[in-house]
Short mmCIF file of C-alpha atoms in Angstrom, two decimals:
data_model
loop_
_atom_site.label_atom_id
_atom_site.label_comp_id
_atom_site.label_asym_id
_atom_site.label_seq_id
_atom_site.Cartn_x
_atom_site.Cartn_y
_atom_site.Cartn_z
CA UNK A 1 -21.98 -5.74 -22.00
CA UNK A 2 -22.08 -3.08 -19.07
CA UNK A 3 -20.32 -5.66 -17.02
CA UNK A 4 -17.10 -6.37 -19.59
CA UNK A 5 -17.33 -2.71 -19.94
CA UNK A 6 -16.65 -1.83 -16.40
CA UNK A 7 -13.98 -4.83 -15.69
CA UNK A 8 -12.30 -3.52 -18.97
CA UNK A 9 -12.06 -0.16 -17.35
CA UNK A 10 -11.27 -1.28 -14.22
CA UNK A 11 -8.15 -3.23 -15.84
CA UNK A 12 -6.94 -0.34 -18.23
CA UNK A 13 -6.93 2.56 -14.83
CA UNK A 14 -5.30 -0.03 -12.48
CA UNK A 15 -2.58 -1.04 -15.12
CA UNK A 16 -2.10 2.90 -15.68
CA UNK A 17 -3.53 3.19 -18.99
CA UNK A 18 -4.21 -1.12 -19.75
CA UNK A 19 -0.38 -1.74 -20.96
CA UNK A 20 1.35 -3.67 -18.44
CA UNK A 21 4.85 -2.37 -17.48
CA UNK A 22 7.51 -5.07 -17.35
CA UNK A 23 7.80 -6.48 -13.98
CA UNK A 24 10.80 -5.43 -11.93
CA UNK A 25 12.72 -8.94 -10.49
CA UNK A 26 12.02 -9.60 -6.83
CA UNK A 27 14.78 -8.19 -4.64
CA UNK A 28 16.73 -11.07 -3.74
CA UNK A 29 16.71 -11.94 -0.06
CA UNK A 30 20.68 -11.83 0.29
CA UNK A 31 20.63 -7.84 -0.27
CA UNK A 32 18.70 -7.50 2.89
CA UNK A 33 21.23 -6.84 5.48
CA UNK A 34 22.06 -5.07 8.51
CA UNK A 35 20.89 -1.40 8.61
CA UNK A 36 24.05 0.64 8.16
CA UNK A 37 25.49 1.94 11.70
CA UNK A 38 25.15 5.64 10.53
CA UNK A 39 21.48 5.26 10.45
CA UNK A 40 18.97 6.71 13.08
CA UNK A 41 18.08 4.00 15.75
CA UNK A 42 14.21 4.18 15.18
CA UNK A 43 12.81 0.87 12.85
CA UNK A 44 13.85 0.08 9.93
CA UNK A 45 10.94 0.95 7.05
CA UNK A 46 10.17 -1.44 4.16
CA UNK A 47 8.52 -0.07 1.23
CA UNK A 48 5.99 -1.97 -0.89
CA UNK A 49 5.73 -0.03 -4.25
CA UNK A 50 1.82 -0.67 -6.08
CA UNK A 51 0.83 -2.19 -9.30
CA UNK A 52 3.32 -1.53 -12.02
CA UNK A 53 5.83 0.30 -10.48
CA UNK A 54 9.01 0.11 -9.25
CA UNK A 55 9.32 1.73 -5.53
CA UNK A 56 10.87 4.50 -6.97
CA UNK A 57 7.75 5.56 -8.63
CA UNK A 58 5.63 4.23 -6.39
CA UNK A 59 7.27 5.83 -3.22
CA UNK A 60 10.22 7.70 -4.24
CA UNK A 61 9.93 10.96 -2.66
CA UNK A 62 8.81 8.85 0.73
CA UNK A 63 11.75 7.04 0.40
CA UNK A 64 14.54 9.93 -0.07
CA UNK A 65 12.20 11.75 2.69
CA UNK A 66 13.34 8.85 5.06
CA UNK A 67 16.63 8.47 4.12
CA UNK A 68 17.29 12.49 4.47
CA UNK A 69 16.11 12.10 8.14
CA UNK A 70 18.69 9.37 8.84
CA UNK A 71 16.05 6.23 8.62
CA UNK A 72 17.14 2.76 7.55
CA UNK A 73 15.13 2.00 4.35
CA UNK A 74 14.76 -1.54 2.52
CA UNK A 75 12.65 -0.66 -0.83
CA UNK A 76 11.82 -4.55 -2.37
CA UNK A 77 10.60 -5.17 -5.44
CA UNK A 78 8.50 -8.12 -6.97
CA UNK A 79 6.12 -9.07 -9.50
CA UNK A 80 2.63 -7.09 -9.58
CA UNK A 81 0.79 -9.40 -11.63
CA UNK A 82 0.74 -12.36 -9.81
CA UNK A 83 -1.93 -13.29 -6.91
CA UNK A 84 -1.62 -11.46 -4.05
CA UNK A 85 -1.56 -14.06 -1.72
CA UNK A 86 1.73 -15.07 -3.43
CA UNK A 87 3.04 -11.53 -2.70
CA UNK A 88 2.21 -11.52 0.54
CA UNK A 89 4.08 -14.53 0.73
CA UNK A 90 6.91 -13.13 -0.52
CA UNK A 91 6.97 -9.64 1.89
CA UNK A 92 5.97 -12.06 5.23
CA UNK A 93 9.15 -13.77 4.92
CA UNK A 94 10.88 -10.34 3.54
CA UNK A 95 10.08 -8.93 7.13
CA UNK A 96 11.26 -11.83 9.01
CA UNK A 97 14.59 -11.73 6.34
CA UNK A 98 14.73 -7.74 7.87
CA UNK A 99 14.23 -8.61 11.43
CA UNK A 100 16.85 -11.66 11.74
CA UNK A 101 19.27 -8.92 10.15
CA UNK A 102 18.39 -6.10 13.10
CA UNK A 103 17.96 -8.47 15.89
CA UNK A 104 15.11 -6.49 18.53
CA UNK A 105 14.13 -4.09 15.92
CA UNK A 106 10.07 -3.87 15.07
CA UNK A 107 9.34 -2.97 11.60
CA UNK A 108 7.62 -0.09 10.12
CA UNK A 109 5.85 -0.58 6.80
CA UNK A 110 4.83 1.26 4.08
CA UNK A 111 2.65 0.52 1.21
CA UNK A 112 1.31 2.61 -2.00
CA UNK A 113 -2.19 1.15 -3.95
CA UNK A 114 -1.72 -2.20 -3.88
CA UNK A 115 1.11 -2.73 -1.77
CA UNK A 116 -0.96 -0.89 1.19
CA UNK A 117 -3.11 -4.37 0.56
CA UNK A 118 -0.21 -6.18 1.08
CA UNK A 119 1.56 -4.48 4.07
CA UNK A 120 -1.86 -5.24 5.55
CA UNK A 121 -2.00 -8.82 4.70
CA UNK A 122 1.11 -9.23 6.08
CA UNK A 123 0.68 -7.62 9.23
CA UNK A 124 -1.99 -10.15 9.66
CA UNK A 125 0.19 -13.12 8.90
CA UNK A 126 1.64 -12.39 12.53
CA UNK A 127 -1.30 -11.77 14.65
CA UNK A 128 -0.58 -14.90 16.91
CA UNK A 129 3.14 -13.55 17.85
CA UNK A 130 3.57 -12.74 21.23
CA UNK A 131 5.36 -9.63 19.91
CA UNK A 132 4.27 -8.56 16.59
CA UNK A 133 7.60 -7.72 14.11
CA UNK A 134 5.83 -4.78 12.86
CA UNK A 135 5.26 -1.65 15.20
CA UNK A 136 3.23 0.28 11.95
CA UNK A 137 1.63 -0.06 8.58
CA UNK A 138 0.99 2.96 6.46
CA UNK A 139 -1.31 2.46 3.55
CA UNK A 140 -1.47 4.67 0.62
CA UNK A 141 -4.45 4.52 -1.05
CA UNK A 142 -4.81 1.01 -0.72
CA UNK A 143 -8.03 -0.99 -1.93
CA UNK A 144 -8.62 -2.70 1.42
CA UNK A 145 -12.16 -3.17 0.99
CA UNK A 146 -11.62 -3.62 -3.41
CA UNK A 147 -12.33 -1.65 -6.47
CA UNK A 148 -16.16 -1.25 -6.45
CA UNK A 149 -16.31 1.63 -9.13
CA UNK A 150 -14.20 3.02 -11.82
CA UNK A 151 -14.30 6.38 -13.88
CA UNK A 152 -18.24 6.56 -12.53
CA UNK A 153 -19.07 2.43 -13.75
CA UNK A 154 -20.31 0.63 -11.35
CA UNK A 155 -18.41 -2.88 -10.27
CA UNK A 156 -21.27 -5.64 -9.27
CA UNK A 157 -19.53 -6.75 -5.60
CA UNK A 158 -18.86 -10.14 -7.49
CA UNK A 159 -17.51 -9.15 -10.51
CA UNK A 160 -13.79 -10.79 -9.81
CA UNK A 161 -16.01 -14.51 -9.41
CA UNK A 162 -18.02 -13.87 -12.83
CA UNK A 163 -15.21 -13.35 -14.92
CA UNK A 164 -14.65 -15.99 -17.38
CA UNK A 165 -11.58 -17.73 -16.89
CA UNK A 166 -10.25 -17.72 -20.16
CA UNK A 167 -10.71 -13.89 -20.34
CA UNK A 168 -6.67 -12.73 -20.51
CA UNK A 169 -7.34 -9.72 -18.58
CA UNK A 170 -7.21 -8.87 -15.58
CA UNK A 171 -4.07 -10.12 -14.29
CA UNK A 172 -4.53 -12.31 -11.17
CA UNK A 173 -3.48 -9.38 -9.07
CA UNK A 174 -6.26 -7.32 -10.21
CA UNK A 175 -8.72 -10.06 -10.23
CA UNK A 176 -7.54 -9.62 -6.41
CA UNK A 177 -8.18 -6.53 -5.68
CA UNK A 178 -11.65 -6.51 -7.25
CA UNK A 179 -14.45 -6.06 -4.42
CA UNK A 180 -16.30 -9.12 -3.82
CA UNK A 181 -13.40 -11.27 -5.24
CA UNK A 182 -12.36 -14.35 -3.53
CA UNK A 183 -9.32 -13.04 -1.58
CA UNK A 184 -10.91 -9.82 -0.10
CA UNK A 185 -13.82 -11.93 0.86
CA UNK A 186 -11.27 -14.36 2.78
CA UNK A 187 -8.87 -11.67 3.87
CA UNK A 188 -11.44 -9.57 5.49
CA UNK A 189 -13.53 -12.20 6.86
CA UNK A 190 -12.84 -12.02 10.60
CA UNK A 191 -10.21 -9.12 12.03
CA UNK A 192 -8.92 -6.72 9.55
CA UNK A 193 -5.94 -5.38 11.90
CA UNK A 194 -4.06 -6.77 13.87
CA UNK A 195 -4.39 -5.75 17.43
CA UNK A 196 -0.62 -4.89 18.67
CA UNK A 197 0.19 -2.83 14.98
CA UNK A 198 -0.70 0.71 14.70
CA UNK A 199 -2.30 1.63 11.31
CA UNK A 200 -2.89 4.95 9.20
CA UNK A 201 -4.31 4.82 6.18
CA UNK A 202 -4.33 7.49 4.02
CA UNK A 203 -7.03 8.56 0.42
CA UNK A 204 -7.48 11.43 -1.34
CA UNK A 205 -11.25 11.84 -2.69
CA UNK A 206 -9.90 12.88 -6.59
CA UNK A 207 -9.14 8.89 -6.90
CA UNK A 208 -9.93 7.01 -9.81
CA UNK A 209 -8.74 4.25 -9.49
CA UNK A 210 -9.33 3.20 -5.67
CA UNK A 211 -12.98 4.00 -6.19
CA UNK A 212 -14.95 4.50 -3.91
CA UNK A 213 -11.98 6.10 -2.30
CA UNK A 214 -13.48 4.92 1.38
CA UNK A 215 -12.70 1.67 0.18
CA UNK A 216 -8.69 2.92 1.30
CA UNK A 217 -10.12 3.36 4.90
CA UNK A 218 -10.83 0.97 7.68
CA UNK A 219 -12.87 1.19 10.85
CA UNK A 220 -11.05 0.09 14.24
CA UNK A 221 -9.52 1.07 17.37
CA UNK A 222 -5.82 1.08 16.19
CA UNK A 223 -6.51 2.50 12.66
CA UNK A 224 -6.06 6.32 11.43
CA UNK A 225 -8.06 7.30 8.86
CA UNK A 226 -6.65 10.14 7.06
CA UNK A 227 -8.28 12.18 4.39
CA UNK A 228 -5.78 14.22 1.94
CA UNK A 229 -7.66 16.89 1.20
CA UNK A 230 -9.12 17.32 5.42
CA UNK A 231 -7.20 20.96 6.27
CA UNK A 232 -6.33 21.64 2.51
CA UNK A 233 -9.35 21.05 0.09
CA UNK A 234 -6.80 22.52 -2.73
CA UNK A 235 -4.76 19.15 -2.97
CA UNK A 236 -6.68 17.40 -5.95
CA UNK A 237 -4.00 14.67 -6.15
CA UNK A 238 -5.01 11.65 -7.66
CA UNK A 239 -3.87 7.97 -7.49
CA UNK A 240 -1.45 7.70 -9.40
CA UNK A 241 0.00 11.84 -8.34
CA UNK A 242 -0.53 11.03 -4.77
CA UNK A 243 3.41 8.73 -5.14
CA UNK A 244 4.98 12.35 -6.02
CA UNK A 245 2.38 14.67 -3.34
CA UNK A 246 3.98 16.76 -0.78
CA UNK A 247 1.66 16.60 1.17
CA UNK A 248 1.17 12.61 1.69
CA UNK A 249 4.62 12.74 1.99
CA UNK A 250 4.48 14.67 4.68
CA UNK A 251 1.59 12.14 5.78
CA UNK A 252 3.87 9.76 6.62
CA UNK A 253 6.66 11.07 8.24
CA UNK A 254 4.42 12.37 10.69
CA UNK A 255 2.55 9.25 11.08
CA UNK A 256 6.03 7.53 11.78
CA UNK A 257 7.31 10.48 14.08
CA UNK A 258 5.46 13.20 14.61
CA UNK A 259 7.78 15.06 16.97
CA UNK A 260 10.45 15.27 14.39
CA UNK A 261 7.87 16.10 11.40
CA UNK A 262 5.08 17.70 12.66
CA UNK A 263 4.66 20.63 9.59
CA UNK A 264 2.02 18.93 7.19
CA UNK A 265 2.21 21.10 3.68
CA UNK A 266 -0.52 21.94 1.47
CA UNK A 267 0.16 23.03 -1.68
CA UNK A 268 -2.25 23.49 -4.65
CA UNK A 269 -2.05 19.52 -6.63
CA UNK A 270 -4.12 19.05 -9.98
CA UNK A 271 -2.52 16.44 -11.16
CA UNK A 272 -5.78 13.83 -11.12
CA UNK A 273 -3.54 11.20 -12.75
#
């Protein structure tokens, strides 16, 4: 009973509060065009919002951030629920979509919870170009090694494989992103970055939902682990807060160019949503 317990939990925090939102259509390919000439000549960005949420409330303040500093910006959205791999799917081709329509131009990507799964996934998908389409992924609190423990209940590392089928929770997305399931096991069997794409990956330690919050962080040469709360222990952002935090806002925009952003703030955050 533990075990339902714990996988009910681990449902209700990841679909912010168990009710799932309705699903935003996919941003039809045709919409993805040529970055506008008034826009700053550095990469084009793609934002991949997390479960439930539109990009707007998944990366909102990242995204008018970027757009105030004369970035181009191509926010997509798509259906949460489904497998990730199908996702993945959908964002691979959505960068080679964003790449035919800037001819030369690498991508940077950024991801929030479980979108910072997917921008890694995808990143992967290319590892055996001769010139890798994205330059670098930003992950925000992303569950790259899965959801091992929620609200202090402990996961069992094969949880997402003992789940009855027939259960209607959690969605196959979840399932996903459940440590031990069958797609981390696969995804992270062999290389978990790709060599010739620059990663930082961001957590704050007041997460509840991508618990432990280690699992956001990866260990390799061309990865940046970066802990919220490192140089300003009074930003208790959580998960779900961290979309609307001024400081992992600022997070980014250094990590993409730290000459033109280099002020990080800290500001008293706590908002543990």
């Amino acid at each position: 009973m533990r075990f339902i317990a714990g996988i009910a939990t681990v449902v209700a925090v990841i679909s912010t509060g168990g009710i799932a939102a309705a699903e935003p259509p996919a941003t039809p390919f045709q919409t993805l065009t040529a970055c506008p000439a008034n826009t700053r000549t550095d990469p084009p960005v793609l934002l991949i919002p997390g479960t439930n949420a539109t990009v707007d409330k998944s990366l909102g303040p990242v995204r008018e951030a970027l757009i105030a500093d004369g970035r181009c910006v191509y926010g997509l959205e798509y259906d949460s629920t489904q497998p990730i791999s199908t996702s993945v799917a959908y964002f691979t081709s959505a960068v080679e979509r964003i790449q035919e329509a800037n001819p030369g131009q690498r991508i940077e990507v950024i991801g929030k919870s479980q979108g910072a799964l997917i921008a890694r996934a995808v990143s992967l998908k290319f590892a055996d170009r001769a010139v890798h389409p994205i330059r670098t992924v930003i992950a925000i609190s992303g569950p790259q090694h899965g959801v091992g423990t929620v609200a202090g209940i402990e996961v069992p590392p094969m949880a997402a494989r003992a789940l009855p089928p027939e259960l209607p929770f959690p969605t196959p997305a979840v399932r996903d992103m459940l440590a031990g399931s069958a797609y981390l096991s696969e995804l992270n069997n062999g290389p978990m970055t790709a060599p010739e794409v620059r990663y930082v990956m961001t957590a704050t330690s007041y997460d509840r939902t991508v618990t432990p919050y280690t699992s956001a962080f990866i260990d390799a040469p061309n990865v940046t682990n970066i802990l919220v709360q490192d140089g300003c222990p009074e930003d208790r952002t959580g998960h779900i807060a961290g979309s609307t935090d001024p400081r992992t806002t600022d997070l980014v925009l250094r990590a993409l160019d730290p000459v033109r952003h280099p002020t990080i703030r800290c500001a008293a955050n706590n908002d543990g949503r």
